[in-house]
């Protein structure tokens, strides 16, 4: 089954001025006993490995922690905002109005498995489309952070929440049915790797329901169990 284990690198630097990072890591370990934690690095980064749902819960825990930081830490960027507003006073009224609206945008965050994200982008693109909402994804290894920005007005905020629920529901459903097969290139020459990639490209029209993700060291096939198995057998033949 796909997504049994994923690895993510988390940056704890945002907490450095408010919490003892070693104590926070111990709290994280108690919060998520099913996860494996690497050593805390001097720059505040830590590697975490485990199931995707457990990693997602840890991310939510850290987001809650970040929101509860003292207000002083959240005001660091405000001098730059004031300077930007002063510069904009000399620009047109339309630009000033746009700037004010940007400051009142609301952001929802969804954490997805990166393969699930790519599959949704390819086969369910409408999931990431909504009126009055801007949706963007930032892949980071096995995990992708999807940001849903909507205007602070009531209607825009409702659209943002609706888009978040749609993405989350689609992700849960896909996790139940998708599988992944990996074709590794460890012992293959460059020419052999290129032939594998060309072969997969030729097979894609015959198996349009399979997502082919080529990388330098391997090719990932993502789709339903039957579709991925059929594609893989065609490649081996």
Tab-separated table of N, CA and C in Angstrom, residues 33-129:
chain	number	residue	atom	x	y	z
A	33	UNK	N	4.085	9.284	19.879
A	33	UNK	CA	4.986	8.161	20.189
A	33	UNK	C	5.209	7.215	19.011
A	34	UNK	N	4.341	7.264	17.989
A	34	UNK	CA	4.491	6.368	16.843
A	34	UNK	C	5.534	6.870	15.850
A	35	UNK	N	6.043	8.091	16.027
A	35	UNK	CA	7.015	8.667	15.100
A	35	UNK	C	8.434	8.448	15.597
A	36	UNK	N	9.362	8.372	14.638
A	36	UNK	CA	10.792	8.276	14.954
A	36	UNK	C	11.435	9.636	14.713
A	37	UNK	N	12.116	10.166	15.729
A	37	UNK	CA	12.722	11.489	15.643
A	37	UNK	C	14.238	11.368	15.531
A	38	UNK	N	14.800	12.121	14.574
A	38	UNK	CA	16.242	12.189	14.455
A	38	UNK	C	16.801	13.195	15.444
A	39	UNK	N	18.116	13.394	15.462
A	39	UNK	CA	18.718	14.364	16.390
A	39	UNK	C	18.363	15.802	16.000
A	40	UNK	N	18.205	16.652	17.000
A	40	UNK	CA	17.943	18.066	16.764
A	40	UNK	C	19.227	18.740	16.291
A	41	UNK	N	19.178	19.376	15.125
A	41	UNK	CA	20.361	20.004	14.537
A	41	UNK	C	20.580	21.402	15.118
A	42	UNK	N	21.812	21.919	15.051
A	42	UNK	CA	22.094	23.256	15.588
A	42	UNK	C	21.239	24.359	14.962
A	43	UNK	N	20.832	24.188	13.686
A	43	UNK	CA	20.015	25.215	13.044
A	43	UNK	C	18.525	25.072	13.373
A	44	UNK	N	18.188	24.121	14.261
A	44	UNK	CA	16.797	23.965	14.669
A	44	UNK	C	15.998	22.973	13.849
A	45	UNK	N	16.633	22.306	12.883
A	45	UNK	CA	15.914	21.338	12.066
A	45	UNK	C	15.977	19.951	12.692
A	46	UNK	N	14.911	19.178	12.456
A	46	UNK	CA	14.855	17.812	12.969
A	46	UNK	C	14.127	16.942	11.957
A	47	UNK	N	14.640	15.745	11.726
A	47	UNK	CA	14.032	14.799	10.791
A	47	UNK	C	13.059	13.904	11.556
A	48	UNK	N	11.864	13.718	10.972
A	48	UNK	CA	10.820	12.912	11.616
A	48	UNK	C	10.308	11.902	10.600
A	49	UNK	N	10.150	10.649	11.028
A	49	UNK	CA	9.701	9.585	10.132
A	49	UNK	C	8.556	8.811	10.779
A	50	UNK	N	7.579	8.454	9.949
A	50	UNK	CA	6.453	7.666	10.440
A	50	UNK	C	5.310	7.668	9.446
A	51	UNK	N	4.137	7.252	9.901
A	51	UNK	CA	2.980	7.216	9.016
A	51	UNK	C	2.529	8.633	8.679
A	52	UNK	N	1.903	8.770	7.514
A	52	UNK	CA	1.482	10.101	7.101
A	52	UNK	C	0.453	10.713	8.055
A	53	UNK	N	-0.582	9.967	8.501
A	53	UNK	CA	-1.540	10.564	9.445
A	53	UNK	C	-0.874	11.050	10.731
A	54	UNK	N	0.118	10.289	11.239
A	54	UNK	CA	0.805	10.709	12.460
A	54	UNK	C	1.608	11.983	12.232
A	55	UNK	N	2.267	12.089	11.071
A	55	UNK	CA	3.007	13.310	10.746
A	55	UNK	C	2.075	14.498	10.596
A	56	UNK	N	0.927	14.263	10.014
A	56	UNK	CA	-0.028	15.359	9.845
A	56	UNK	C	-0.510	15.860	11.204
A	57	UNK	N	-0.755	14.932	12.140
A	57	UNK	CA	-1.177	15.334	13.480
A	57	UNK	C	-0.077	16.141	14.177
A	58	UNK	N	1.183	15.740	13.965
A	58	UNK	CA	2.293	16.485	14.563
A	58	UNK	C	2.365	17.890	13.984
A	59	UNK	N	2.173	18.015	12.674
A	59	UNK	CA	2.185	19.344	12.057
A	59	UNK	C	1.089	20.230	12.658
A	60	UNK	N	-0.099	19.658	12.847
A	60	UNK	CA	-1.204	20.424	13.428
A	60	UNK	C	-0.851	20.858	14.854
A	61	UNK	N	-0.207	19.975	15.608
A	61	UNK	CA	0.217	20.301	16.973
A	61	UNK	C	1.199	21.472	16.958
A	62	UNK	N	2.162	21.452	16.028
A	62	UNK	CA	3.143	22.526	15.952
A	62	UNK	C	2.528	23.838	15.469
A	63	UNK	N	1.576	23.749	14.550
A	63	UNK	CA	0.884	24.963	14.110
A	63	UNK	C	0.142	25.610	15.278
A	64	UNK	N	-0.489	24.780	16.103
A	64	UNK	CA	-1.181	25.305	17.288
A	64	UNK	C	-0.185	25.961	18.231
A	65	UNK	N	0.975	25.320	18.407
A	65	UNK	CA	2.017	25.889	19.254
A	65	UNK	C	2.480	27.246	18.729
A	66	UNK	N	2.665	27.324	17.409
A	66	UNK	CA	3.141	28.566	16.797
A	66	UNK	C	2.137	29.698	17.003
A	67	UNK	N	0.845	29.368	16.888
A	67	UNK	CA	-0.187	30.392	17.065
A	67	UNK	C	-0.237	30.904	18.502
A	68	UNK	N	0.208	30.084	19.451
A	68	UNK	CA	0.148	30.472	20.856
A	68	UNK	C	1.403	31.202	21.327
A	69	UNK	N	2.344	31.500	20.421
A	69	UNK	CA	3.550	32.232	20.803
A	69	UNK	C	3.183	33.631	21.273
A	70	UNK	N	4.002	34.235	22.144
A	70	UNK	CA	3.727	35.608	22.593
A	70	UNK	C	3.613	36.564	21.424
A	71	UNK	N	2.780	37.573	21.595
A	71	UNK	CA	2.529	38.526	20.505
A	71	UNK	C	3.790	39.246	20.076
A	72	UNK	N	4.776	39.409	20.986
A	72	UNK	CA	6.000	40.126	20.596
A	72	UNK	C	6.683	39.451	19.425
A	73	UNK	N	6.657	38.107	19.411
A	73	UNK	CA	7.303	37.390	18.337
A	73	UNK	C	6.579	37.521	17.035
A	74	UNK	N	5.263	37.819	17.102
A	74	UNK	CA	4.475	37.921	15.889
A	74	UNK	C	4.549	39.309	15.280
A	75	UNK	N	5.134	40.271	16.028
A	75	UNK	CA	5.153	41.641	15.529
A	75	UNK	C	6.447	41.976	14.810
A	76	UNK	N	7.348	40.989	14.665
A	76	UNK	CA	8.666	41.279	14.110
A	76	UNK	C	8.596	41.907	12.730
A	77	UNK	N	7.617	41.518	11.951
A	77	UNK	CA	7.563	42.025	10.589
A	77	UNK	C	6.859	43.348	10.449
A	78	UNK	N	6.297	43.898	11.518
A	78	UNK	CA	5.462	45.084	11.359
A	78	UNK	C	6.217	46.339	10.951
A	79	UNK	N	7.462	46.614	11.404
A	79	UNK	CA	8.161	47.794	10.887
A	79	UNK	C	8.262	47.781	9.368
A	80	UNK	N	8.478	46.603	8.778
A	80	UNK	CA	8.567	46.509	7.323
A	80	UNK	C	7.201	46.798	6.706
A	81	UNK	N	6.143	46.353	7.370
A	81	UNK	CA	4.808	46.624	6.839
A	81	UNK	C	4.520	48.119	6.864
A	82	UNK	N	4.939	48.809	7.973
A	82	UNK	CA	4.694	50.256	8.053
A	82	UNK	C	5.481	50.989	6.966
A	83	UNK	N	6.740	50.579	6.735
A	83	UNK	CA	7.544	51.201	5.694
A	83	UNK	C	6.892	51.007	4.338
A	84	UNK	N	6.387	49.778	4.089
A	84	UNK	CA	5.750	49.513	2.805
A	84	UNK	C	4.505	50.369	2.627
A	85	UNK	N	3.740	50.568	3.704
A	85	UNK	CA	2.530	51.390	3.588
A	85	UNK	C	2.885	52.838	3.284
A	86	UNK	N	3.997	53.340	3.916
A	86	UNK	CA	4.411	54.718	3.636
A	86	UNK	C	4.812	54.887	2.173
A	87	UNK	N	5.496	53.876	1.637
A	87	UNK	CA	5.882	53.950	0.234
A	87	UNK	C	4.660	53.914	-0.668
A	88	UNK	N	3.628	53.203	-0.257
A	88	UNK	CA	2.450	53.056	-1.102
A	88	UNK	C	1.538	54.278	-1.046
A	89	UNK	N	1.747	55.185	-0.060
A	89	UNK	CA	0.900	56.372	0.036
A	89	UNK	C	1.036	57.256	-1.194
A	90	UNK	N	2.171	57.142	-1.871
A	90	UNK	CA	2.410	57.971	-3.047
A	90	UNK	C	1.964	57.289	-4.331
A	91	UNK	N	1.392	56.108	-4.231
A	91	UNK	CA	0.934	55.392	-5.416
A	91	UNK	C	-0.559	55.596	-5.583
A	92	UNK	N	-1.093	54.987	-6.631
A	92	UNK	CA	-2.508	55.182	-6.941
A	92	UNK	C	-3.431	54.605	-5.878
A	93	UNK	N	-4.660	55.073	-5.852
A	93	UNK	CA	-5.642	54.621	-4.868
A	93	UNK	C	-5.944	53.142	-5.039
A	94	UNK	N	-5.886	52.649	-6.276
A	94	UNK	CA	-6.184	51.239	-6.521
A	94	UNK	C	-5.146	50.341	-5.862
A	95	UNK	N	-3.858	50.700	-5.995
A	95	UNK	CA	-2.813	49.897	-5.388
A	95	UNK	C	-2.945	49.890	-3.869
A	96	UNK	N	-3.282	51.070	-3.277
A	96	UNK	CA	-3.437	51.147	-1.832
A	96	UNK	C	-4.576	50.262	-1.375
A	97	UNK	N	-5.673	50.278	-2.121
A	97	UNK	CA	-6.820	49.457	-1.761
A	97	UNK	C	-6.466	47.980	-1.847
A	98	UNK	N	-5.718	47.587	-2.891
A	98	UNK	CA	-5.297	46.197	-3.025
A	98	UNK	C	-4.423	45.783	-1.855
A	99	UNK	N	-3.535	46.686	-1.405
A	99	UNK	CA	-2.653	46.364	-0.300
A	99	UNK	C	-3.450	46.107	0.976
A	100	UNK	N	-4.444	46.939	1.227
A	100	UNK	CA	-5.275	46.763	2.417
A	100	UNK	C	-5.995	45.425	2.364
A	101	UNK	N	-6.496	45.071	1.177
A	101	UNK	CA	-7.196	43.806	1.043
A	101	UNK	C	-6.258	42.633	1.290
A	102	UNK	N	-4.993	42.730	0.804
A	102	UNK	CA	-4.044	41.651	1.000
A	102	UNK	C	-3.791	41.392	2.481
A	103	UNK	N	-3.760	42.491	3.284
A	103	UNK	CA	-3.484	42.335	4.700
A	103	UNK	C	-4.607	41.613	5.422
A	104	UNK	N	-5.797	41.570	4.814
A	104	UNK	CA	-6.947	40.950	5.461
A	104	UNK	C	-7.302	39.607	4.835
A	105	UNK	N	-6.371	39.017	4.092
A	105	UNK	CA	-6.630	37.699	3.525
A	105	UNK	C	-6.478	36.642	4.611
A	106	UNK	N	-7.310	35.607	4.534
A	106	UNK	CA	-7.237	34.506	5.480
A	106	UNK	C	-6.610	33.295	4.793
A	107	UNK	N	-5.825	32.538	5.537
A	107	UNK	CA	-5.126	31.380	4.980
A	107	UNK	C	-5.483	30.111	5.745
A	108	UNK	N	-5.919	29.097	4.983
A	108	UNK	CA	-6.134	27.766	5.532
A	108	UNK	C	-4.975	26.875	5.056
A	109	UNK	N	-4.567	25.921	5.860
A	109	UNK	CA	-3.442	25.050	5.522
A	109	UNK	C	-3.870	23.590	5.581
A	110	UNK	N	-3.504	22.835	4.543
A	110	UNK	CA	-3.750	21.396	4.507
A	110	UNK	C	-2.419	20.706	4.224
A	111	UNK	N	-2.106	19.663	4.994
A	111	UNK	CA	-0.879	18.896	4.796
A	111	UNK	C	-1.225	17.616	4.039
A	112	UNK	N	-0.598	17.421	2.867
A	112	UNK	CA	-0.876	16.257	2.030
A	112	UNK	C	0.402	15.459	1.784
A	113	UNK	N	0.233	14.164	1.537
A	113	UNK	CA	1.343	13.376	1.007
A	113	UNK	C	1.660	13.907	-0.393
A	114	UNK	N	2.937	14.041	-0.718
A	114	UNK	CA	3.325	14.647	-1.991
A	114	UNK	C	2.811	13.855	-3.194
A	115	UNK	N	2.832	12.522	-3.130
A	115	UNK	CA	2.310	11.729	-4.244
A	115	UNK	C	0.808	11.919	-4.402
A	116	UNK	N	0.088	12.002	-3.292
A	116	UNK	CA	-1.345	12.278	-3.335
A	116	UNK	C	-1.585	13.646	-3.974
A	117	UNK	N	-0.767	14.627	-3.594
A	117	UNK	CA	-0.898	15.978	-4.145
A	117	UNK	C	-0.708	15.969	-5.654
A	118	UNK	N	0.342	15.314	-6.134
A	118	UNK	CA	0.587	15.260	-7.582
A	118	UNK	C	-0.547	14.528	-8.307
A	119	UNK	N	-1.050	13.458	-7.691
A	119	UNK	CA	-2.153	12.706	-8.311
A	119	UNK	C	-3.405	13.584	-8.416
A	120	UNK	N	-3.716	14.307	-7.352
A	120	UNK	CA	-4.882	15.194	-7.374
A	120	UNK	C	-4.708	16.301	-8.404
A	121	UNK	N	-3.499	16.846	-8.489
A	121	UNK	CA	-3.228	17.897	-9.475
A	121	UNK	C	-3.445	17.382	-10.900
A	122	UNK	N	-3.076	16.138	-11.149
A	122	UNK	CA	-3.158	15.588	-12.498
A	122	UNK	C	-4.564	15.114	-12.860
A	123	UNK	N	-5.249	14.458	-11.898
A	123	UNK	CA	-6.521	13.808	-12.217
A	123	UNK	C	-7.740	14.500	-11.604
A	124	UNK	N	-7.527	15.340	-10.597
A	124	UNK	CA	-8.646	16.064	-9.973
A	124	UNK	C	-8.299	17.539	-9.848
A	125	UNK	N	-7.967	18.180	-10.979
A	125	UNK	CA	-7.507	19.584	-10.899
A	125	UNK	C	-8.552	20.540	-10.332
A	126	UNK	N	-9.837	20.222	-10.498
A	126	UNK	CA	-10.884	21.118	-10.001
A	126	UNK	C	-10.901	21.180	-8.478
A	127	UNK	N	-10.266	20.205	-7.831
A	127	UNK	CA	-10.179	20.230	-6.369
A	127	UNK	C	-9.419	21.459	-5.896
A	128	UNK	N	-8.506	21.961	-6.732
A	128	UNK	CA	-7.682	23.111	-6.370
A	128	UNK	C	-8.174	24.393	-7.033
A	129	UNK	N	-9.426	24.399	-7.435
A	129	UNK	CA	-9.996	25.588	-8.074
A	129	UNK	C	-11.260	26.002	-7.334
